[in-house]
CSV table of C-alpha atoms in Angstrom, one decimal:
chain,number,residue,atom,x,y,z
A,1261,UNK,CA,68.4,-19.5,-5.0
A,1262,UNK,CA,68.1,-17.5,-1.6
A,1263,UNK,CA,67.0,-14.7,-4.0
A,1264,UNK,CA,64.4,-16.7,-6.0
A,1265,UNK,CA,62.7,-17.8,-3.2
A,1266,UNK,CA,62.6,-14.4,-1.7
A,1267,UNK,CA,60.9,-13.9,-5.2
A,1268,UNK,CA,58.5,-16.5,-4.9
A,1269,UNK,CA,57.7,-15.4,-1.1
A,1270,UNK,CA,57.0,-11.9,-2.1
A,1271,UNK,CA,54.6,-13.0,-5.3
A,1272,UNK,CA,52.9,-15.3,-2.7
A,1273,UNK,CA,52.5,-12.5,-0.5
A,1274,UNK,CA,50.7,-10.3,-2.6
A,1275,UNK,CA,48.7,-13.1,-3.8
A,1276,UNK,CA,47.5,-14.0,-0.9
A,1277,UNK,CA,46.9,-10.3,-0.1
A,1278,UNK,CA,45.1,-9.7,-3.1
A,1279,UNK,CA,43.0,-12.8,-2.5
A,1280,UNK,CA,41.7,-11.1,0.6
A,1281,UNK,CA,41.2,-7.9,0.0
A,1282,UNK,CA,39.0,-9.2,-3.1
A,1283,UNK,CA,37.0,-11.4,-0.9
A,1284,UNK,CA,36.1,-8.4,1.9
A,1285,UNK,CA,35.2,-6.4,-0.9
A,1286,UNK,CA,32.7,-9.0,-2.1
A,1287,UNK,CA,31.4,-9.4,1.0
A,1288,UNK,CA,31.1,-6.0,1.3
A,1289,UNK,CA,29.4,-5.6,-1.7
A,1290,UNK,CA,26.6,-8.7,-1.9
A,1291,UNK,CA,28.5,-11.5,-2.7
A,1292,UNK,CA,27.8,-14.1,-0.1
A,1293,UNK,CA,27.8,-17.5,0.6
A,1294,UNK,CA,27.0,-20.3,2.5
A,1295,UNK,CA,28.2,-18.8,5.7
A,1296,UNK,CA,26.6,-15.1,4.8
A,1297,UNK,CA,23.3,-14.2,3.6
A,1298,UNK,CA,22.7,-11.0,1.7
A,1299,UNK,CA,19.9,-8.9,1.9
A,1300,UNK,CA,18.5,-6.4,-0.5
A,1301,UNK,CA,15.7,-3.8,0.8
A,1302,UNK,CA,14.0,-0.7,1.2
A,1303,UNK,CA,15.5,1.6,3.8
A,1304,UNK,CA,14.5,1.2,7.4
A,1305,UNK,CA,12.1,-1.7,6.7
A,1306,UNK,CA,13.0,-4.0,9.5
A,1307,UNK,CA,13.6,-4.1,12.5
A,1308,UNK,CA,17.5,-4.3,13.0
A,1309,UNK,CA,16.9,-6.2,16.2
A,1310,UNK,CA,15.4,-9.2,14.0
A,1311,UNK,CA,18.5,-9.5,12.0
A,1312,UNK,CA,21.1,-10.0,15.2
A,1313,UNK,CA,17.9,-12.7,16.4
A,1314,UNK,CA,18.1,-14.6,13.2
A,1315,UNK,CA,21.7,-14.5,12.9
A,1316,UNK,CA,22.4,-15.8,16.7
A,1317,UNK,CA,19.4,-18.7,15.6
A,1318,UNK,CA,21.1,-19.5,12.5
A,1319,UNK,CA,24.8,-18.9,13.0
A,1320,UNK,CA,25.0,-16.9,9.3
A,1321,UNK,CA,26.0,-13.1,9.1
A,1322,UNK,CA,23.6,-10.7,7.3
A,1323,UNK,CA,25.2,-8.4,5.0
A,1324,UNK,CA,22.1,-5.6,4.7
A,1325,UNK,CA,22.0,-3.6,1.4
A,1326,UNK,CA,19.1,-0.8,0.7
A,1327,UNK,CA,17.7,0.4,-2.6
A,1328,UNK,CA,15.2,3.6,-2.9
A,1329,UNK,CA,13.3,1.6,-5.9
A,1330,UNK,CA,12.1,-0.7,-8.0
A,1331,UNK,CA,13.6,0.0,-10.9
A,1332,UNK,CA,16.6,0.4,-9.6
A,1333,UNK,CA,16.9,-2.9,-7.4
A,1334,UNK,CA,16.0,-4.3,-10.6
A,1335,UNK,CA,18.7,-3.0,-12.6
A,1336,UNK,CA,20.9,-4.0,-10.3
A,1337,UNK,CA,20.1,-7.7,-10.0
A,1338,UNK,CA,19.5,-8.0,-14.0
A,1339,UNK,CA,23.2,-6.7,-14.2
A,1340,UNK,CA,24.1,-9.7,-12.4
A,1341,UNK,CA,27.9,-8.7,-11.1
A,1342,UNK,CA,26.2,-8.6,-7.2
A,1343,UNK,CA,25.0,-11.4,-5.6
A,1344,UNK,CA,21.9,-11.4,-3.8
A,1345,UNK,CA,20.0,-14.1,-1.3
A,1346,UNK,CA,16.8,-12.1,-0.4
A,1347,UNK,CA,15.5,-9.3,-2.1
A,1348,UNK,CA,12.0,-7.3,-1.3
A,1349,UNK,CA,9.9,-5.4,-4.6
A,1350,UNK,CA,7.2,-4.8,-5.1
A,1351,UNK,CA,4.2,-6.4,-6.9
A,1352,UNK,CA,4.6,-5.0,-10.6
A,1353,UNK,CA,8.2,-5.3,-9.8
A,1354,UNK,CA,8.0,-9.0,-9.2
A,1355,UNK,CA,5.7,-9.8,-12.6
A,1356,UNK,CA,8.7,-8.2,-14.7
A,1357,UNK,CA,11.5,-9.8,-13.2
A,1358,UNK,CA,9.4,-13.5,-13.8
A,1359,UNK,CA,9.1,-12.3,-16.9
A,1360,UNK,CA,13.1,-11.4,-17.2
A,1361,UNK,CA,13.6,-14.7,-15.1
A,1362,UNK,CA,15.6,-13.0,-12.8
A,1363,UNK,CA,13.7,-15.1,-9.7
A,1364,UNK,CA,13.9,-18.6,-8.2
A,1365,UNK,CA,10.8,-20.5,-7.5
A,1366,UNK,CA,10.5,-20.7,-3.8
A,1367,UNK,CA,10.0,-24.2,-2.1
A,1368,UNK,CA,6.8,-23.8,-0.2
A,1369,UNK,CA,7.9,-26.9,1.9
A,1370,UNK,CA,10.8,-25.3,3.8
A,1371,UNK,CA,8.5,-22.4,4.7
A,1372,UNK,CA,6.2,-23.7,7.3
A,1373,UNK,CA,5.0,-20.4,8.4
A,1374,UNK,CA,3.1,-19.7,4.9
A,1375,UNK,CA,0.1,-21.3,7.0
A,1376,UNK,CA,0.1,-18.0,9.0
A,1377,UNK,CA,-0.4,-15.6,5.8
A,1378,UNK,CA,-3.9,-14.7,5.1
A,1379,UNK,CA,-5.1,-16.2,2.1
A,1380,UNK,CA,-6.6,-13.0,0.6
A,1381,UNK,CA,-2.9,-12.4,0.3
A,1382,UNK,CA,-1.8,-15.0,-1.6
A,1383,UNK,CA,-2.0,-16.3,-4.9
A,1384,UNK,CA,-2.8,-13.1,-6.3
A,1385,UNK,CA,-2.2,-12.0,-10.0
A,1386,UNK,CA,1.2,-11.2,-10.5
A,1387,UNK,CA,2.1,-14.1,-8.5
A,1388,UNK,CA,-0.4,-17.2,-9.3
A,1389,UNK,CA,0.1,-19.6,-6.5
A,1390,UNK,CA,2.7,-17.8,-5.0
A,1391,UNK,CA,5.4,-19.6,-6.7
A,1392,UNK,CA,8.4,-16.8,-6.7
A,1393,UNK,CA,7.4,-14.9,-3.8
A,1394,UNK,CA,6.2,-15.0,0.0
A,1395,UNK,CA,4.3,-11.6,1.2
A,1396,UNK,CA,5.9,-9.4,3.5
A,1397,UNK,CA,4.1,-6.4,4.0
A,1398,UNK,CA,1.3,-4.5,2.3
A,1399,UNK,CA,-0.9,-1.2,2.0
A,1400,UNK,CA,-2.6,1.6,0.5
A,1401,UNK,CA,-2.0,5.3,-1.3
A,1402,UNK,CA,-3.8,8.0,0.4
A,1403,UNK,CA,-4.5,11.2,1.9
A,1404,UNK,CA,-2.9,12.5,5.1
A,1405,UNK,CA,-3.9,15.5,5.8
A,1406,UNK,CA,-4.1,18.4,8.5
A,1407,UNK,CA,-7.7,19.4,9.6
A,1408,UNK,CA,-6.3,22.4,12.0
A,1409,UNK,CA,-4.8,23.8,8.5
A,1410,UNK,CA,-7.6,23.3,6.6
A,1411,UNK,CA,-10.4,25.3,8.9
A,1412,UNK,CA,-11.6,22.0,10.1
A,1413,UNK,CA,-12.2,20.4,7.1
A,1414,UNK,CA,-12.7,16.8,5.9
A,1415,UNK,CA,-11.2,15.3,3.4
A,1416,UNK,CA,-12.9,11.9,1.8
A,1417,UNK,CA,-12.4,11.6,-1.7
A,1418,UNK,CA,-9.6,12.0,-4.2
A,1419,UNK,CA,-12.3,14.8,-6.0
A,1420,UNK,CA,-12.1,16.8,-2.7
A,1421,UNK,CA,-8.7,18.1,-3.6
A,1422,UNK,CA,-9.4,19.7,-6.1
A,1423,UNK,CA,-11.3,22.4,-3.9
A,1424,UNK,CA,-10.0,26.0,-4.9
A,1425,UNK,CA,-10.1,26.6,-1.2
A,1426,UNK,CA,-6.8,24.0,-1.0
A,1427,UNK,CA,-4.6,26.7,-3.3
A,1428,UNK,CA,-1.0,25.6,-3.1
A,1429,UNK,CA,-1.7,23.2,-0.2
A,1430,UNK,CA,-1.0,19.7,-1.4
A,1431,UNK,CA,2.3,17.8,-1.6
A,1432,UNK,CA,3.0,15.0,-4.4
A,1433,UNK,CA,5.1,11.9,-4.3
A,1434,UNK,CA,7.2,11.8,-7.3
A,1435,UNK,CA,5.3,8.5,-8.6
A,1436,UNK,CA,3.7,8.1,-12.1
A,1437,UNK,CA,1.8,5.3,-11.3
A,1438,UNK,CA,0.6,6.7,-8.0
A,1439,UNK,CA,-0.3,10.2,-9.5
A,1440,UNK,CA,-2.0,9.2,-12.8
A,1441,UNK,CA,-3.7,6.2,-10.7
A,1442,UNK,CA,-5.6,9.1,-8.0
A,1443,UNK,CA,-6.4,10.7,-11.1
A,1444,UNK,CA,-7.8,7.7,-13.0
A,1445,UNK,CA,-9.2,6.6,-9.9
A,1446,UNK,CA,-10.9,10.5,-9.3
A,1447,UNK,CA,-12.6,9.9,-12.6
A,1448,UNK,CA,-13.6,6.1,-11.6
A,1449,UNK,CA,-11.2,5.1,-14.1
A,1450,UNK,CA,-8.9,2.0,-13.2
A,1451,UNK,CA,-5.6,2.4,-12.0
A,1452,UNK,CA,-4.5,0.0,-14.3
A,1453,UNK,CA,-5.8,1.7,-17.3
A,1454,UNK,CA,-4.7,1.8,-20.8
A,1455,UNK,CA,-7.5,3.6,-22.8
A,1456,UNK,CA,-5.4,6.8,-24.2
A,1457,UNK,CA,-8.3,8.5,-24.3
A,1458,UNK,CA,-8.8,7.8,-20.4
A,1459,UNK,CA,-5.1,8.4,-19.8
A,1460,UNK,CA,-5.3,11.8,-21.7
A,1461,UNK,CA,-8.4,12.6,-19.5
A,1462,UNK,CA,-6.6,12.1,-16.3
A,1463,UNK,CA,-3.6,14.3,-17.1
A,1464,UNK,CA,-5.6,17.1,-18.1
A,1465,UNK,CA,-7.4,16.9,-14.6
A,1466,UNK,CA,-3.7,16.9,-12.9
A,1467,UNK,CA,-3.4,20.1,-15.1
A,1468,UNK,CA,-6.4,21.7,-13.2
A,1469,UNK,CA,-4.7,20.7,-9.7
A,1470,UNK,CA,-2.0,22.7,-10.8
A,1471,UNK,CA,-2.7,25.7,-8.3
A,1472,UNK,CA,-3.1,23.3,-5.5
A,1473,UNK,CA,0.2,21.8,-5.7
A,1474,UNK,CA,2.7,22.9,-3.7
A,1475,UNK,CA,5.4,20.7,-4.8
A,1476,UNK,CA,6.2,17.1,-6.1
A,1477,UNK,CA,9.0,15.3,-3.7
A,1478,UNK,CA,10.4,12.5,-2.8
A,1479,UNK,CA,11.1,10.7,1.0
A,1480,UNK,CA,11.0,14.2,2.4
A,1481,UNK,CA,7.4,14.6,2.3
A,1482,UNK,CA,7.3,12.9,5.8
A,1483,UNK,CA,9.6,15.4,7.1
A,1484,UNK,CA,7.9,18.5,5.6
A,1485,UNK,CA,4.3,16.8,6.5
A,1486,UNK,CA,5.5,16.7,10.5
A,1487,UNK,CA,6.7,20.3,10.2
A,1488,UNK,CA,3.1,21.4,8.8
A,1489,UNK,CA,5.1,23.0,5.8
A,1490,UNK,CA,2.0,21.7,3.5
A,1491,UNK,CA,-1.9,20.9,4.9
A,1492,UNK,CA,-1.9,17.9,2.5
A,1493,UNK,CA,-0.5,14.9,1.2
A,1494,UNK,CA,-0.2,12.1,-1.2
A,1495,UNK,CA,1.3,9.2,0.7
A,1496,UNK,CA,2.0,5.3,1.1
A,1497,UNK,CA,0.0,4.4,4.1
A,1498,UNK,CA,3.1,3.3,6.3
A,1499,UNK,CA,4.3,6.5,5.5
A,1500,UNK,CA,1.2,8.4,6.9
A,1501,UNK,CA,1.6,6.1,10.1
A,1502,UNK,CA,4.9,7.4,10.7
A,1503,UNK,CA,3.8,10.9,9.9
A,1504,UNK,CA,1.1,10.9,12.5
A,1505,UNK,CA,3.1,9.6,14.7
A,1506,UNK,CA,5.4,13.0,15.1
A,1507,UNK,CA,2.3,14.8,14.6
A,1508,UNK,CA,-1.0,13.9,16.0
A,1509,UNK,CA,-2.6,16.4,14.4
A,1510,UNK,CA,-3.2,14.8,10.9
A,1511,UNK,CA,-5.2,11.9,9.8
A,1512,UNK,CA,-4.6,9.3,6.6
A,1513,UNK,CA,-8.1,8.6,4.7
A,1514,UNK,CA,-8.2,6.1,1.8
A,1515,UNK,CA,-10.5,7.7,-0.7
A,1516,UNK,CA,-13.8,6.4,-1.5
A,1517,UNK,CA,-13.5,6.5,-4.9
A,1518,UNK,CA,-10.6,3.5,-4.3
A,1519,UNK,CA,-7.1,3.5,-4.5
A,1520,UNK,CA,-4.1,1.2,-5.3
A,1521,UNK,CA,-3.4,-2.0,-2.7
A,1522,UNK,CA,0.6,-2.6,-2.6
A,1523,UNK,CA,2.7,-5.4,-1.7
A,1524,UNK,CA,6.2,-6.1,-1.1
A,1525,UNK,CA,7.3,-9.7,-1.5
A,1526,UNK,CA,10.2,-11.1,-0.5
A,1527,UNK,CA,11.9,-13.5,-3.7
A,1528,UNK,CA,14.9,-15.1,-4.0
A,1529,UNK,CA,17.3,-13.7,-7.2
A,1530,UNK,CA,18.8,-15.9,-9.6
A,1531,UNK,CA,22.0,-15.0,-8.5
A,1532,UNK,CA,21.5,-16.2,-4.8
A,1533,UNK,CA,24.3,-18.4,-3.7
A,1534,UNK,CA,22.6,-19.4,-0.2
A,1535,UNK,CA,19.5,-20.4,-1.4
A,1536,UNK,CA,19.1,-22.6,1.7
A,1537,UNK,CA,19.6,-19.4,4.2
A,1538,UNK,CA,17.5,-17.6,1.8
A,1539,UNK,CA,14.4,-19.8,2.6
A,1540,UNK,CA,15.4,-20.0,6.3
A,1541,UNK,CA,15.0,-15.9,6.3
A,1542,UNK,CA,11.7,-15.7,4.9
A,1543,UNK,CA,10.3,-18.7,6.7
A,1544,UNK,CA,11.9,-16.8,9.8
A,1545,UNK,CA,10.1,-13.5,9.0
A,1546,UNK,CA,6.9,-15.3,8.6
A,1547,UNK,CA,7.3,-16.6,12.4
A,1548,UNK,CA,4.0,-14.8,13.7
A,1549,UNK,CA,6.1,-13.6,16.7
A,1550,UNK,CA,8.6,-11.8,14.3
A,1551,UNK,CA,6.1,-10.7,12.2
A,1552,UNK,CA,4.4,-8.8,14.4
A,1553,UNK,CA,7.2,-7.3,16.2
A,1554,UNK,CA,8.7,-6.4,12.5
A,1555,UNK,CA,4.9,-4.8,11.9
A,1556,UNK,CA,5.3,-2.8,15.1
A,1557,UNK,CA,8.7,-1.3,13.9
A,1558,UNK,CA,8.0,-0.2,10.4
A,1559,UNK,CA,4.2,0.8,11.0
A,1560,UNK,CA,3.4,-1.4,7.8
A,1561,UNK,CA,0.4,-3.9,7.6
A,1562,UNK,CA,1.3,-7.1,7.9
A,1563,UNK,CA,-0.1,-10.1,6.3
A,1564,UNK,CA,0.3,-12.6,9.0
A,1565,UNK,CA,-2.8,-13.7,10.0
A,1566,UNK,CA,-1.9,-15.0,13.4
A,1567,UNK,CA,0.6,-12.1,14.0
A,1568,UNK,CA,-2.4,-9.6,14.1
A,1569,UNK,CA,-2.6,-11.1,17.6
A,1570,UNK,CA,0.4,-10.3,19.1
A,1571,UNK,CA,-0.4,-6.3,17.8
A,1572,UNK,CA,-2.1,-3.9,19.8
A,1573,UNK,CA,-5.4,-3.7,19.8
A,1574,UNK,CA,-5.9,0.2,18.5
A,1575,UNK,CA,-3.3,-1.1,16.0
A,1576,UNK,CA,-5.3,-3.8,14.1
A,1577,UNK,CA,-8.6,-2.1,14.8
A,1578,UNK,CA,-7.8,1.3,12.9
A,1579,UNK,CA,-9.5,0.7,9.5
A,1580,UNK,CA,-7.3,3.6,7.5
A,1581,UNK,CA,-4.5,0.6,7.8
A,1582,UNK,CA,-6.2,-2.9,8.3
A,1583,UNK,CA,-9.3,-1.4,6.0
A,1584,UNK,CA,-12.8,-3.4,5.5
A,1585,UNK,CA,-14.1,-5.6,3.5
A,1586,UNK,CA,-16.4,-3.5,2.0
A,1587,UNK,CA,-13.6,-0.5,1.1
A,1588,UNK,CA,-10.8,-3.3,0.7
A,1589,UNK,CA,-13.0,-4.4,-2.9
A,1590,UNK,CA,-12.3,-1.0,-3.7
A,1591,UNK,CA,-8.3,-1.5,-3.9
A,1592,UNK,CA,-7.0,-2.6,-7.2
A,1593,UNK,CA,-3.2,-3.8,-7.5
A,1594,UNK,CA,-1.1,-2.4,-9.4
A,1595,UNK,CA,-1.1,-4.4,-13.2
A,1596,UNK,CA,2.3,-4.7,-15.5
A,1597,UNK,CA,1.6,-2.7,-18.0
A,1598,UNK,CA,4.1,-3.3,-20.2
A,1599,UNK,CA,7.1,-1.3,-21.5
A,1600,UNK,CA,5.3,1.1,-23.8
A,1601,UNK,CA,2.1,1.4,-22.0
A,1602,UNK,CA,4.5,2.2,-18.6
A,1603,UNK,CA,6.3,4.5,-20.6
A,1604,UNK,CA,3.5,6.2,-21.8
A,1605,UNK,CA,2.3,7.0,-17.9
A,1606,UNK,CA,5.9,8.3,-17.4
A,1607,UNK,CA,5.4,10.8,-20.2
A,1608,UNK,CA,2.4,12.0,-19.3
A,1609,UNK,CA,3.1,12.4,-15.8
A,1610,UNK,CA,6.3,14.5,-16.8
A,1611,UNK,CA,4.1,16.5,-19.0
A,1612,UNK,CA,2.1,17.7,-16.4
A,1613,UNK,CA,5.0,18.0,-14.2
A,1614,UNK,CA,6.5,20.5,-17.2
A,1615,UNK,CA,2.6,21.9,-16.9
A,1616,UNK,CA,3.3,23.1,-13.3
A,1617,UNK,CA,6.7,25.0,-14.3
């Protein structure tokens, strides 16, 4: 008997140890509950100092996870095995996962501070009546650039880059639709586009940029922007603020033939298990006070109407990041295109990738 219970207090032992290790490595991993909320984001787009402030308010612990895209935050979530409370994509992003139902609709009466959001940024497109997502921040492609490099030139227009005087000057982000849209957009095409004959017209003009480009990259365009290793850049606009910000020699110009208008929305997956903490986050990030302070951090445009006036002045004043009117009705947002029409941009941006080798 002594050695049978011995038995059953060693098998109980393990079980229980089992039992725990499995739950930390949940946690670890996304898989919350009512006393945890998990977070899925872009890297370094909040302010970590908001998080301890919203868990000391609310008593639940964040467990923050980053993703470096769309596509594969979206992967992720489809696949289902990690649980997710919050989660921040991007516009196209958000019109494929309603389409995959991979969202929650959002109760609009347990976010108070929606009355703060602008109401040019709301009910837009791929989000009618805002009904799976709550903006969070927003922006533009553009040019930064470095005047001292360039012999004190100006840069305006998507068309000016295409000066021979530019030879192997300009750095790319590795983006399909970013790249083929300044080309559409160079040849007043929409970004959005699906004519093939347009499309075809747009990567034979990338073709003729060829001797301009210095390289296509990733994140590390900010780095190698800073370090004046290239004169020029295509960039997201919060992007450009942080570049200028370590070097006050270059400027960010949104072109005036137009370019894309971005936002990132925060949404709650399918798989959330605190649903409630979920809306108590986004209702918290929409506090004007956070907002702003959040806008400060990550050098992003916020859509919080009232929060613009807790910002800087020289902040909310610079038109290359709160643009006009009259240059904001030149901003398209990016369109699902579909599977085979996205596809298609993919292969002719690789082509002319393949073009420059």
């Amino acid at each position: 008997m002594k050695k049978i219970s011995s038995l059953f207090l060693l098998v109980w032992l393990i079980a229980f140890s089992l039992l725990y290790v499995t739950k930390t490595i949940e946690s670890s991993k996304g898989y919350g509950g009512a006393n945890t909320l998990t977070i899925y984001n872009w890297g370094d787009y909040i302010d970590p100092a908001l998080i301890k402030k919203f868990e000391k308010e609310t008593g639940l612990k964040v467990i923050y996870q980053t993703f470096d895209s769309n596509e594969a935050m979206m992967t992720k979530i489809s696949q289902g095995g990690t649980t997710f409370d919050v989660a921040v994509p991007s516009e196209y992003a958000i019109s494929k996962m309603k389409e995959e139902g991979l969202l929650l609709p959002i109760n609009h009466s347990k976010i108070p501070n929606l009355r703060y959001i602008d109401e040019r940024f709301l009910d837009l497109s791929f989000d009618p009546g805002n009904e799976y997502s709550i903006p969070y921040f927003w922006g533009t492609v553009g040019i930064v650039y470095n005047r001292a490099l360039l012999g004190g030139k100006e840069i305006t227009s998507w068309n000016d880059l295409w000066d021979p005087a530019f030879k192997n000057q300009i750095l790319l982000i590795d983006g399909a639709r970013e790249i083929m849209g300044m080309a559409l957009n160079s040849l007043h095409y929409s970004l959005n586009d699906t004519n093939k004959t347009h499309l075809l017209q747009a990567k034979q003009k990338l073709d003729q940029l060829t001797p301009n480009v210095k390289a296509i990259v990733g994140d590390e365009i900010k780095m190698l922007l800073a370090n004046e290793e290239a004169a020029i850049g295509i960039v997201w606009s919060g992007d450009a603020a942080e570049i200028m910000w370590e070097n006050e020699r270059l400027d960010y110009v949104i072109p005036k033939e137009g370019t894309n208008l971005w936002f990132d929305n925060m949404v709650i997956p399918k798989t959330a298990k605190n649903i409630e903490g979920a809306h108590q986050f986004i209702n918290f990030m929409l506090d004007p006070k956070n907002a702003a302070q959040n806008a400060e951090y990550v050098g992003y445009s916020t859509p919080n109407k009232k929060a613009l006036e807790y910002l800087p002045k020289e902040i909310v004043e610079d038109e290359r990041f709160y643009p006009s009117e009259q240059l904001a009705d030149k901003l398209e947002v990016y369109e699902n295109l579909g599977k085979s029409m996205l596809a298609y941009y993919n292969e002719l941006f690789l082509q002319f990738k393949m073009h420059r080798k």
